[in-house]
XYZ file of C-alpha atoms in Angstrom:
700
model
C 26.648 -58.962 28.522
C 26.940 -62.599 27.388
C 25.487 -64.177 30.604
C 22.227 -62.250 30.016
C 21.722 -63.328 26.388
C 19.921 -66.626 27.251
C 17.409 -64.650 29.355
C 16.147 -62.506 26.426
C 13.758 -65.156 25.007
C 12.271 -65.686 28.464
C 11.733 -61.934 28.916
C 10.036 -61.669 25.543
C 7.728 -64.566 26.383
C 6.779 -62.920 29.702
C 5.837 -59.672 27.986
C 3.771 -61.509 25.396
C 1.824 -63.380 28.059
C 1.245 -60.162 29.996
C -0.105 -58.434 26.915
C -2.400 -61.349 26.213
C -3.724 -61.181 29.768
C -4.385 -57.468 29.419
C -6.207 -57.878 26.127
C -8.310 -60.855 27.156
C -11.205 -58.558 28.194
C -10.647 -56.038 25.395
C -13.626 -55.429 23.047
C -13.376 -56.522 19.435
C -11.406 -54.219 17.120
C -10.097 -52.213 20.137
C -6.710 -51.851 21.805
C -6.131 -52.264 25.525
C -2.396 -51.921 26.010
C -2.687 -49.434 28.871
C -4.425 -50.457 32.106
C -7.844 -48.824 32.405
C -7.761 -47.355 28.893
C -9.466 -48.658 25.729
C -8.827 -47.243 22.249
C -11.489 -48.089 19.706
C -10.723 -45.757 16.854
C -11.466 -46.506 13.196
C -13.913 -49.345 14.051
C -16.361 -48.295 11.337
C -19.398 -49.370 13.363
C -22.643 -47.398 13.953
C -22.899 -48.449 17.612
C -20.847 -48.399 20.811
C -18.780 -51.599 21.285
C -20.092 -54.180 23.723
C -18.178 -55.889 26.518
C -16.301 -52.893 27.881
C -14.812 -53.878 31.282
C -16.383 -52.207 34.296
C -12.950 -51.091 35.518
C -12.361 -48.956 32.420
C -11.547 -45.372 33.257
C -10.835 -43.945 29.801
C -12.783 -44.933 26.696
C -11.780 -43.500 23.322
C -14.408 -44.011 20.611
C -13.452 -41.274 18.141
C -13.872 -41.835 14.383
C -15.976 -44.945 14.804
C -18.941 -43.949 12.649
C -21.325 -44.124 15.640
C -24.715 -42.685 14.624
C -26.865 -43.325 17.738
C -26.515 -43.738 21.502
C -28.512 -45.796 23.945
C -28.582 -45.803 27.731
C -27.581 -49.454 27.773
C -24.341 -48.626 25.961
C -22.803 -47.301 29.200
C -24.434 -49.407 31.863
C -21.994 -50.724 34.436
C -19.320 -48.122 33.617
C -19.551 -46.208 36.883
C -15.746 -45.920 37.041
C -15.438 -44.201 33.663
C -13.831 -40.768 33.945
C -13.195 -39.898 30.283
C -15.414 -40.571 27.264
C -14.328 -39.436 23.788
C -17.104 -39.649 21.182
C -15.682 -37.014 18.839
C -15.723 -37.243 15.031
C -18.694 -39.572 14.809
C -22.114 -39.252 13.148
C -24.285 -38.385 16.156
C -27.250 -36.111 15.475
C -29.019 -36.181 18.855
C -28.420 -36.949 22.541
C -31.260 -38.888 24.197
C -32.264 -37.708 27.660
C -30.453 -39.549 30.454
C -28.134 -41.396 28.089
C -25.112 -40.551 30.267
C -26.719 -41.121 33.714
C -24.789 -44.400 34.377
C -21.537 -42.440 34.129
C -21.655 -41.006 37.641
C -17.833 -40.569 37.807
C -17.390 -38.938 34.396
C -15.127 -35.878 34.378
C -14.456 -35.340 30.652
C -16.987 -35.666 27.820
C -15.969 -34.908 24.233
C -18.823 -34.764 21.692
C -17.104 -32.454 19.205
C -17.227 -32.793 15.406
C -20.560 -34.610 15.191
C -23.899 -33.527 13.701
C -25.783 -32.688 16.906
C -28.528 -30.102 16.294
C -30.185 -29.639 19.700
C -29.300 -29.909 23.396
C -32.307 -30.921 25.507
C -32.891 -30.497 29.207
C -31.846 -34.058 30.121
C -28.924 -34.448 27.714
C -26.375 -34.261 30.553
C -28.427 -35.351 33.542
C -26.550 -37.384 36.113
C -23.136 -35.931 35.266
C -22.656 -34.275 38.651
C -18.861 -34.458 38.522
C -18.402 -33.341 34.902
C -15.570 -30.818 34.525
C -15.014 -30.554 30.738
C -17.758 -30.565 28.126
C -16.727 -30.185 24.489
C -19.589 -29.539 22.038
C -17.731 -27.554 19.385
C -17.941 -28.144 15.627
C -21.501 -29.475 15.618
C -24.723 -28.063 14.156
C -26.311 -27.001 17.419
C -29.045 -24.429 16.823
C -30.635 -24.279 20.273
C -29.861 -25.174 23.879
C -32.577 -25.715 26.473
C -32.372 -23.065 29.230
C -31.952 -25.793 31.875
C -29.561 -27.995 29.873
C -26.561 -27.134 32.082
C -28.323 -27.256 35.437
C -26.620 -29.660 37.789
C -23.187 -29.151 36.192
C -21.879 -27.251 39.191
C -18.355 -28.646 38.803
C -17.958 -27.661 35.131
C -14.630 -25.928 34.379
C -14.590 -25.795 30.562
C -17.442 -25.378 28.069
C -16.663 -25.245 24.344
C -19.508 -24.260 22.006
C -17.583 -22.720 19.105
C -18.385 -23.544 15.505
C -22.127 -24.154 15.853
C -25.301 -22.428 14.638
C -26.456 -20.900 17.900
C -28.717 -17.863 17.651
C -29.425 -17.554 21.376
C -27.569 -18.337 24.569
C -29.170 -19.517 27.821
C -28.289 -18.091 31.189
C -25.018 -19.715 32.203
C -25.042 -20.213 35.971
C -21.752 -22.014 36.255
C -19.945 -20.794 39.370
C -16.715 -22.727 38.745
C -16.438 -22.270 34.988
C -12.984 -21.101 33.885
C -13.203 -21.287 30.056
C -16.080 -20.403 27.731
C -15.707 -20.466 23.952
C -18.605 -19.043 21.917
C -16.646 -18.254 18.753
C -18.007 -18.688 15.229
C -21.702 -18.579 16.061
C -24.381 -16.204 14.706
C -25.068 -14.962 18.220
C -26.214 -11.448 19.110
C -23.997 -9.415 21.458
C -23.889 -11.272 24.785
C -26.047 -9.936 27.573
C -24.202 -9.360 30.872
C -27.162 -10.949 32.688
C -26.476 -14.279 30.961
C -22.924 -14.483 32.277
C -23.220 -15.783 35.831
C -19.628 -17.005 35.921
C -17.663 -15.020 38.528
C -14.512 -17.163 38.218
C -14.248 -17.141 34.424
C -10.626 -16.819 33.267
C -10.871 -17.224 29.477
C -13.627 -15.837 27.221
C -13.438 -16.398 23.467
C -15.905 -14.542 21.224
C -14.231 -14.590 17.824
C -16.324 -13.897 14.731
C -19.650 -13.196 16.387
C -20.252 -10.100 14.259
C -19.724 -7.824 17.257
C -19.697 -4.087 16.623
C -19.134 -3.284 20.298
C -19.356 -4.800 23.777
C -21.612 -3.934 26.649
C -19.574 -1.955 29.209
C -20.947 -4.123 32.037
C -20.098 -7.407 30.302
C -16.481 -7.641 31.434
C -16.785 -5.574 34.569
C -18.431 -8.479 36.440
C -15.716 -10.880 35.242
C -13.063 -9.785 37.688
C -11.009 -12.949 37.185
C -10.782 -12.651 33.380
C -7.230 -13.157 32.040
C -7.763 -14.193 28.412
C -10.049 -12.370 25.950
C -10.448 -13.136 22.245
C -12.629 -10.763 20.213
C -10.881 -11.349 16.889
C -12.545 -11.331 13.443
C -15.461 -9.138 14.472
C -16.585 -5.725 13.222
C -14.950 -3.610 15.905
C -13.926 -0.162 14.664
C -12.024 0.570 17.867
C -11.001 -1.208 21.035
C -14.264 -1.480 23.033
C -14.474 0.580 26.183
C -15.468 -2.609 28.019
C -11.961 -3.992 27.443
C -10.531 -1.210 29.602
C -12.530 -2.602 32.512
C -10.694 -5.929 32.300
C -7.613 -4.691 34.134
C -6.324 -8.198 34.844
C -6.019 -9.250 31.182
C -2.886 -11.214 30.331
C -3.808 -12.233 26.767
C -5.809 -10.124 24.310
C -6.578 -10.844 20.652
C -7.974 -8.038 18.479
C -6.916 -9.603 15.174
C -9.020 -9.243 12.041
C -11.053 -6.172 13.051
C -11.360 -3.102 10.773
C -9.802 -0.703 13.285
C -7.167 1.052 11.194
C -5.378 2.525 14.204
C -4.850 2.063 17.922
C -5.082 4.768 20.579
C -2.944 5.139 23.700
C -6.003 5.295 25.962
C -7.024 1.800 24.799
C -4.120 0.248 26.726
C -3.618 2.573 29.681
C -5.398 0.239 32.119
C -3.955 -3.008 30.696
C -0.690 -2.884 32.610
C -0.620 -6.694 33.126
C -0.926 -7.604 29.453
C 1.693 -10.152 28.340
C 0.395 -11.348 24.945
C -1.231 -9.107 22.322
C -2.446 -10.002 18.828
C -3.172 -7.021 16.535
C -2.851 -8.880 13.220
C -4.903 -7.737 10.260
C -6.088 -4.414 11.716
C -4.892 -2.339 8.733
C -2.358 -0.656 11.015
C 0.225 1.730 9.592
C 2.053 2.119 12.889
C 1.668 2.009 16.655
C 0.303 4.676 19.010
C 2.588 7.092 20.813
C 4.224 5.615 23.888
C 3.227 2.075 22.916
C 6.326 0.571 24.524
C 5.695 2.338 27.803
C 1.982 1.502 27.909
C 2.609 -2.264 28.094
C 5.571 -2.776 30.445
C 4.988 -6.540 30.850
C 4.402 -7.408 27.215
C 6.230 -10.598 26.213
C 4.711 -11.568 22.868
C 3.334 -9.334 20.115
C 1.719 -10.530 16.887
C 1.234 -7.792 14.279
C 1.199 -9.680 10.986
C -0.745 -8.699 7.863
C -0.651 -4.945 8.492
C 0.422 -2.321 5.879
C 3.101 -0.672 8.008
C 4.583 2.668 6.965
C 8.269 2.052 7.645
C 9.180 5.705 8.138
C 10.987 7.528 10.924
C 8.158 7.311 13.541
C 8.497 3.494 13.391
C 12.313 3.389 13.520
C 12.248 2.351 17.209
C 10.481 -0.958 16.513
C 13.379 -3.218 15.347
C 15.626 -1.995 18.166
C 12.861 -2.661 20.661
C 12.627 -6.260 19.466
C 16.398 -6.691 19.568
C 16.384 -5.926 23.270
C 14.846 -9.365 23.724
C 12.021 -8.369 26.001
C 9.299 -8.957 23.386
C 8.930 -11.874 20.982
C 7.371 -11.038 17.602
C 4.938 -13.683 16.411
C 4.602 -14.455 12.690
C 7.726 -12.467 11.938
C 7.816 -13.374 8.246
C 4.285 -12.008 7.802
C 5.081 -8.674 9.474
C 6.311 -6.591 6.569
C 6.492 -3.015 5.319
C 4.030 -1.563 2.833
C 5.485 1.944 2.398
C 7.730 3.629 1.255
C 8.480 1.773 -2.010
C 12.131 1.145 -1.085
C 11.003 -0.835 2.011
C 7.876 -2.428 0.535
C 7.787 -6.164 1.198
C 10.726 -6.167 3.615
C 10.450 -7.872 7.018
C 9.965 -5.074 9.538
C 12.025 -6.693 12.296
C 15.081 -6.973 10.030
C 15.330 -3.328 9.012
C 18.112 -1.149 10.335
C 17.640 2.320 11.736
C 19.068 3.947 8.613
C 16.417 2.252 6.452
C 13.650 4.423 7.930
C 14.975 7.650 6.362
C 15.178 9.656 9.575
C 16.750 13.107 9.085
C 19.636 14.214 11.327
C 18.475 15.748 14.606
C 19.928 17.320 17.708
C 19.600 16.067 21.266
C 19.010 18.434 24.193
C 19.547 17.141 27.733
C 17.002 18.341 30.266
C 18.320 20.398 33.138
C 18.505 18.990 36.636
C 15.400 19.552 38.791
C 15.859 22.492 41.091
C 18.786 23.879 39.159
C 18.757 27.575 38.418
C 21.233 27.357 35.560
C 19.671 27.634 32.091
C 19.807 24.546 29.869
C 22.851 24.144 27.680
C 22.503 25.063 24.007
C 21.733 22.250 21.557
C 24.756 20.280 20.435
C 25.127 17.849 17.576
C 25.345 14.337 18.986
C 26.347 11.137 17.271
C 23.493 8.798 18.102
C 23.769 4.966 18.143
C 22.498 2.879 15.299
C 19.776 1.270 17.385
C 17.063 3.025 19.295
C 16.910 2.589 23.104
C 13.681 1.524 24.712
C 12.154 4.988 24.922
C 8.689 5.648 23.471
C 7.890 8.363 20.926
C 7.053 11.709 22.525
C 3.461 12.439 23.488
C 1.804 15.642 22.294
C 2.837 18.518 24.478
C 2.736 22.307 24.339
C 6.420 22.468 25.030
C 9.292 20.796 26.811
C 9.871 21.158 30.482
C 13.218 21.118 32.218
C 11.926 19.383 35.346
C 11.078 15.742 35.914
C 8.987 13.917 38.483
C 10.637 12.238 41.415
C 9.541 8.796 40.169
C 9.648 8.788 36.369
C 8.822 5.636 34.406
C 11.802 3.419 33.628
C 13.865 4.567 30.673
C 16.873 3.036 28.992
C 20.092 4.853 29.970
C 22.630 5.694 27.327
C 25.504 4.613 29.526
C 25.938 3.110 32.986
C 25.629 5.467 35.870
C 28.971 6.802 36.942
C 28.139 7.304 40.584
C 25.551 7.833 43.218
C 23.784 10.916 42.090
C 20.231 9.750 42.495
C 17.619 10.708 39.918
C 19.524 13.793 38.789
C 22.514 11.738 37.686
C 20.270 9.249 35.890
C 18.661 12.045 33.875
C 22.087 13.064 32.639
C 22.623 9.551 31.302
C 19.365 9.417 29.337
C 19.383 9.767 25.574
C 16.559 10.469 23.176
C 15.720 8.009 20.411
C 17.748 8.702 17.304
C 16.128 11.094 14.814
C 12.699 10.992 16.406
C 12.079 14.714 15.755
C 11.598 15.669 12.111
C 12.540 18.813 10.183
C 15.420 19.791 12.456
C 13.492 19.500 15.709
C 15.242 18.823 19.008
C 14.366 16.178 21.593
C 13.853 16.868 25.334
C 12.538 15.196 28.482
C 9.519 16.845 30.080
C 8.615 16.878 33.763
C 6.904 13.466 33.464
C 10.000 11.802 32.079
C 8.505 11.603 28.595
C 10.044 12.837 25.376
C 8.861 15.907 23.485
C 10.105 17.617 20.353
C 10.996 21.315 20.222
C 10.233 22.291 16.635
C 12.148 24.673 14.421
C 10.352 27.834 13.234
C 7.670 26.983 10.710
C 6.954 23.446 11.994
C 4.572 21.963 14.554
C 3.152 18.620 15.705
C 4.329 15.849 18.056
C 7.221 15.038 15.723
C 7.483 18.497 14.064
C 5.950 16.866 10.998
C 3.497 19.701 10.226
C 4.400 22.984 8.574
C 3.039 26.344 9.669
C 2.299 29.196 7.330
C 4.879 31.715 8.445
C 6.273 34.569 6.328
C 9.783 33.876 5.062
C 12.609 35.701 6.858
C 14.479 38.464 4.999
C 17.003 37.056 2.509
C 19.923 38.851 4.141
C 19.227 37.330 7.550
C 18.720 33.872 6.108
C 22.007 34.166 4.237
C 23.766 35.051 7.473
C 22.311 31.996 9.194
C 23.284 29.789 6.257
C 26.880 30.942 6.569
C 26.998 30.535 10.350
C 25.540 27.009 10.338
C 25.548 24.160 7.908
C 23.328 25.460 5.054
C 20.620 23.366 3.519
C 21.717 24.538 0.068
C 25.247 25.260 -1.095
C 27.043 26.169 -4.298
C 29.920 24.474 -6.079
C 31.509 24.471 -9.532
C 30.937 28.176 -9.990
C 31.958 29.576 -13.404
C 31.700 33.043 -14.898
C 28.118 32.421 -16.117
C 26.782 29.495 -14.045
C 26.366 28.237 -10.453
C 25.814 24.563 -9.560
C 23.500 24.292 -6.519
C 23.674 21.330 -4.135
C 20.127 20.599 -2.877
C 20.737 17.161 -1.297
C 20.398 18.323 2.328
C 17.398 20.531 1.592
C 15.503 17.575 0.077
C 16.568 15.021 2.711
C 15.471 17.181 5.648
C 12.048 17.737 4.109
C 10.575 14.300 3.357
C 7.164 15.656 2.270
C 8.584 18.172 -0.223
C 6.563 18.350 -3.460
C 8.842 20.760 -5.307
C 11.405 23.531 -4.828
C 11.002 27.203 -5.662
C 14.404 28.747 -6.394
C 14.781 32.528 -6.196
C 18.049 34.221 -7.216
C 19.100 37.838 -7.677
C 22.255 39.720 -8.649
C 23.533 41.684 -5.659
C 26.351 43.331 -7.664
C 24.395 44.903 -10.497
C 21.902 47.764 -10.614
C 19.004 45.387 -11.341
C 18.358 43.284 -8.239
C 14.916 42.034 -9.121
C 14.436 38.338 -8.240
C 14.091 35.534 -10.758
C 11.952 32.527 -9.765
C 12.315 28.940 -10.944
C 10.202 25.864 -10.134
C 12.281 22.712 -9.720
C 11.047 19.145 -8.997
C 12.084 17.589 -5.685
C 13.785 14.801 -7.650
C 16.631 17.187 -8.649
C 19.310 16.996 -5.918
C 21.503 19.294 -8.053
C 20.526 22.235 -10.221
C 22.600 24.602 -12.365
C 21.752 28.288 -12.771
C 22.961 29.432 -16.175
C 23.108 32.712 -18.113
C 24.521 34.678 -15.162
C 26.717 37.771 -15.347
C 30.463 37.372 -14.678
C 32.138 38.667 -11.557
C 28.838 39.128 -9.692
C 27.528 38.091 -6.285
C 24.244 36.180 -6.423
C 21.861 35.408 -3.554
C 20.003 32.109 -4.045
C 17.088 30.984 -1.846
C 15.096 27.725 -1.867
C 11.594 27.310 -0.453
C 8.874 24.610 -0.708
C 6.867 24.930 -3.892
C 3.210 25.818 -3.581
C 3.236 27.097 0.027
C 1.907 30.550 0.803
C 4.386 33.028 2.145
C 7.390 31.130 0.867
C 7.340 28.397 3.511
C 10.630 27.272 5.002
C 13.377 29.140 3.114
C 17.088 28.427 3.015
C 19.557 30.755 1.282
C 23.171 30.948 0.220
C 25.459 33.309 -1.726
C 27.892 32.621 -4.564
C 30.251 34.802 -6.616
C 30.686 34.152 -10.328
C 34.200 34.258 -11.796
C 35.470 37.004 -14.099
C 35.420 36.474 -17.862
C 39.034 36.278 -19.182
C 38.322 36.542 -22.937
C 35.115 38.464 -23.649
C 33.447 37.777 -26.975
C 32.469 41.446 -27.594
C 34.395 44.708 -27.154
C 34.119 46.142 -23.668
C 35.462 49.302 -22.117
C 38.839 49.320 -20.484
C 37.327 49.313 -16.995
C 36.587 45.573 -16.578
C 34.639 43.742 -13.855
C 34.073 46.974 -12.015
C 37.817 47.734 -11.476
C 40.748 49.419 -13.257
C 43.642 47.294 -14.550
C 46.539 47.366 -12.188
C 50.217 47.756 -13.023
C 50.784 44.120 -12.200
C 48.707 43.103 -15.234
C 50.456 44.698 -18.270
C 49.974 41.732 -20.574
C 46.270 41.439 -19.951
C 45.809 45.212 -20.464
C 47.822 45.220 -23.708
C 45.833 42.334 -25.046
C 42.564 44.099 -24.267
C 43.773 47.319 -25.938
C 44.808 45.377 -29.036
C 41.420 43.692 -29.170
C 39.771 47.119 -28.972
C 41.996 48.822 -31.620
C 41.717 46.169 -34.314
C 38.004 46.771 -35.074
C 38.596 50.542 -35.061
C 41.468 50.300 -37.578
C 39.400 48.046 -39.808
C 36.568 50.603 -39.854
C 38.970 53.448 -40.752
C 40.452 51.442 -43.637
C 36.988 50.632 -44.961
C 35.993 54.300 -44.833
C 39.133 55.282 -46.741
C 38.441 52.675 -49.471
C 34.889 53.954 -49.882
C 36.113 57.581 -50.085
C 38.694 56.721 -52.748
C 36.087 54.849 -54.792
C 33.645 57.754 -54.647
C 36.356 60.265 -55.556
C 37.438 58.202 -58.529
C 33.938 57.992 -59.901
C 33.451 61.733 -59.536
C 36.767 62.421 -61.257
C 35.814 60.239 -64.235
C 32.462 61.970 -64.596
C 34.072 65.424 -64.770
C 36.640 64.173 -67.293
C 33.982 62.724 -69.555
C 31.888 65.904 -69.358
C 34.798 68.009 -70.668
C 36.470 65.718 -73.238
C 33.562 63.744 -74.697
C 30.615 65.910 -75.589
C 28.752 62.979 -77.219
C 28.057 61.559 -73.774
C 25.209 63.126 -71.857
C 26.180 64.161 -68.329
C 22.685 63.606 -66.912
C 22.630 59.936 -67.914
C 25.468 58.212 -66.108
C 26.218 54.598 -66.806
C 23.815 52.329 -65.043
C 26.704 50.215 -63.923
C 28.469 53.214 -62.346
C 25.446 54.509 -60.517
C 24.565 51.048 -59.328
C 28.060 50.552 -57.970
C 28.094 53.866 -56.097
C 24.604 53.271 -54.712
C 25.527 49.815 -53.624
C 28.585 51.057 -51.764
C 26.706 53.886 -50.107
C 23.714 51.680 -49.200
C 25.930 49.057 -47.696
C 27.774 51.589 -45.592
C 24.611 53.267 -44.428
C 22.951 49.999 -43.741
C 25.871 48.765 -41.669
C 25.886 51.987 -39.697
C 22.144 51.896 -39.224
C 22.224 48.317 -38.048
C 24.915 49.182 -35.565
C 22.736 51.996 -34.222
C 19.511 50.069 -33.855
C 20.934 46.726 -32.637
C 19.927 46.457 -28.954
C 22.376 45.525 -26.253
C 22.182 41.977 -24.821
C 19.219 41.639 -22.463
C 20.003 41.446 -18.766
C 19.875 38.075 -17.033
C 16.920 39.235 -14.926
C 13.571 39.870 -16.565
C 11.374 42.847 -15.755
C 8.826 40.638 -14.051
C 8.700 37.328 -12.262
C 8.087 34.221 -14.294
C 7.696 30.492 -13.732
C 9.813 27.893 -15.506
C 7.961 24.680 -16.320
C 8.917 21.639 -14.314
C 9.402 19.710 -17.567
C 11.600 21.895 -19.806
C 11.783 20.451 -23.315
C 12.821 23.556 -25.261
C 14.695 25.817 -22.870
C 18.472 25.317 -22.731
C 19.359 28.126 -20.362
C 18.834 25.961 -17.283
C 18.857 22.481 -18.722
C 20.190 20.336 -15.905
C 19.654 16.805 -17.150
C 20.370 15.009 -20.374
C 16.954 13.409 -20.450
C 13.731 14.676 -18.882
C 12.697 13.195 -15.538
C 8.997 12.737 -14.785
C 7.624 14.843 -11.999
C 6.470 12.970 -8.908
C 3.649 15.348 -8.061
């Protein structure tokens, strides 16, 4: 390294001399460090600099404060290929001002104050390829202003004040930007651009598009119709089958339909931001097989079970989500504000479901019965099921590609692949089962009482008989169950019943005593916020049937029942006959029987003793009266002592009153009333079925 140190000053001097030679012909206040290029930015001069070399190919005059142009400004610059006059103070373009620039390819006049384009504004620019006029104040363009620009590839007119558009006969034009202008809907006759690849019409106030507008643009790949007034995807968009990029952002659509994308099989980039979307249409993943980037920010997504496939779809890596931090949930409250792509499958509240594998085409064997399947935490790339009248066991010979649940175990062709397919986890609601139809798509087989693509709707069907429902509840996992059963109460577990019915407004509980003579039902109305409820005031040693059904639905809705047996009462509070709980005491229970007999005899003995005391008192009084009548004549027999009569009357009245009260006192009322009644959802005074320490507000 040391031998080269003396050469460094010489090298520096050579570079300095070279730079001086390059800048010797450079205009004042400009930079000419690159051969053929002159940068004259921030000159703060109202005119074009003088003395530009004739060999200049690129001249940058942006932010110079230039307010006027003259034809003499560009004389002798026949080699100039690029002229940048952006961000100046130009208000007009004189006719023929650019005619000396016969080799010009790129002209940038953006961000000035130009108000009108005349017929001769661009005359002489026969080789011009890019013309940038955006961000001016252009109100009108002469119909022949672009004649002679046969080589033009890009024309940018966005951000002006255009109210009309001339006929654009530009055979080689590839990009046209008309965004942010008060233009009427474009007329297909004005678009004479057969090779156009990119058309941008953002914020033109469009309510629709002419069907013929895009049909003639067979080479169109990029379409931007964002920030308009489109209520739905225009039918004209379906004609652009070669679209690769599509922006629908900022339109008041509210929802997307599957038919809007059926013909856009080549789409790779889609922007649906700000459409007030709550979800995506059915089969969205399958409709766009080549999609690589999706932007769906600023939408109030309902992060419920129908959208549970979305995070797993993104995790597969095939699609990149733009503006991820701005793509968040709006509903339900537990997910509000959360980033949609970061939710897990369990966060969407999908109920457990069963998976049914479709039978092999051509097989005569019936399909296997549904079996509970443990599904993975993430959803495979399979779209939600389309509406269908019912599942089919057959599939087409060439079904669309689906994600297999496991690698194929051998060469079995399409039949083997169908056996490896798995439905998305919990896609069918309310206990529905998932199947593949003959087109290779997924459908839901709904349980009785439900309908819809996801079994989300409820049908008005009469409730099944309680006995049959009880049998089903015992054979399968019941939606309601009982625990902590005592002699007078039953604690009901309603967790599963509430979880499997996400739209439940309230629960109607119906219970009856199957062991007693009175089997009339008792009805209670319970809020859906009570996952547990205790039935109180029941009779001991009795079998009760308890059924739950949605509150407010005609015919009882979807009922689920269970049975529970209350325990026997060991120490009754009132005397009862010797035959207890409907059975005779056995010889193996001598102590219990003796205790019951003692409890029954003690009140009887007490009554006998009381009767004997009263009889002795009455006899004594009578004996004294007779003795006084015989031995004391000064006392009148018909006027007994007030104290004596009062004492006898008091004793007799008390005895009679006690006996009378015993006769007229009614027996305890049965637990079932003579007629049905409704219990208020907010019970502030009733303690018979008080299930919470503090009242909970009803959610409906």
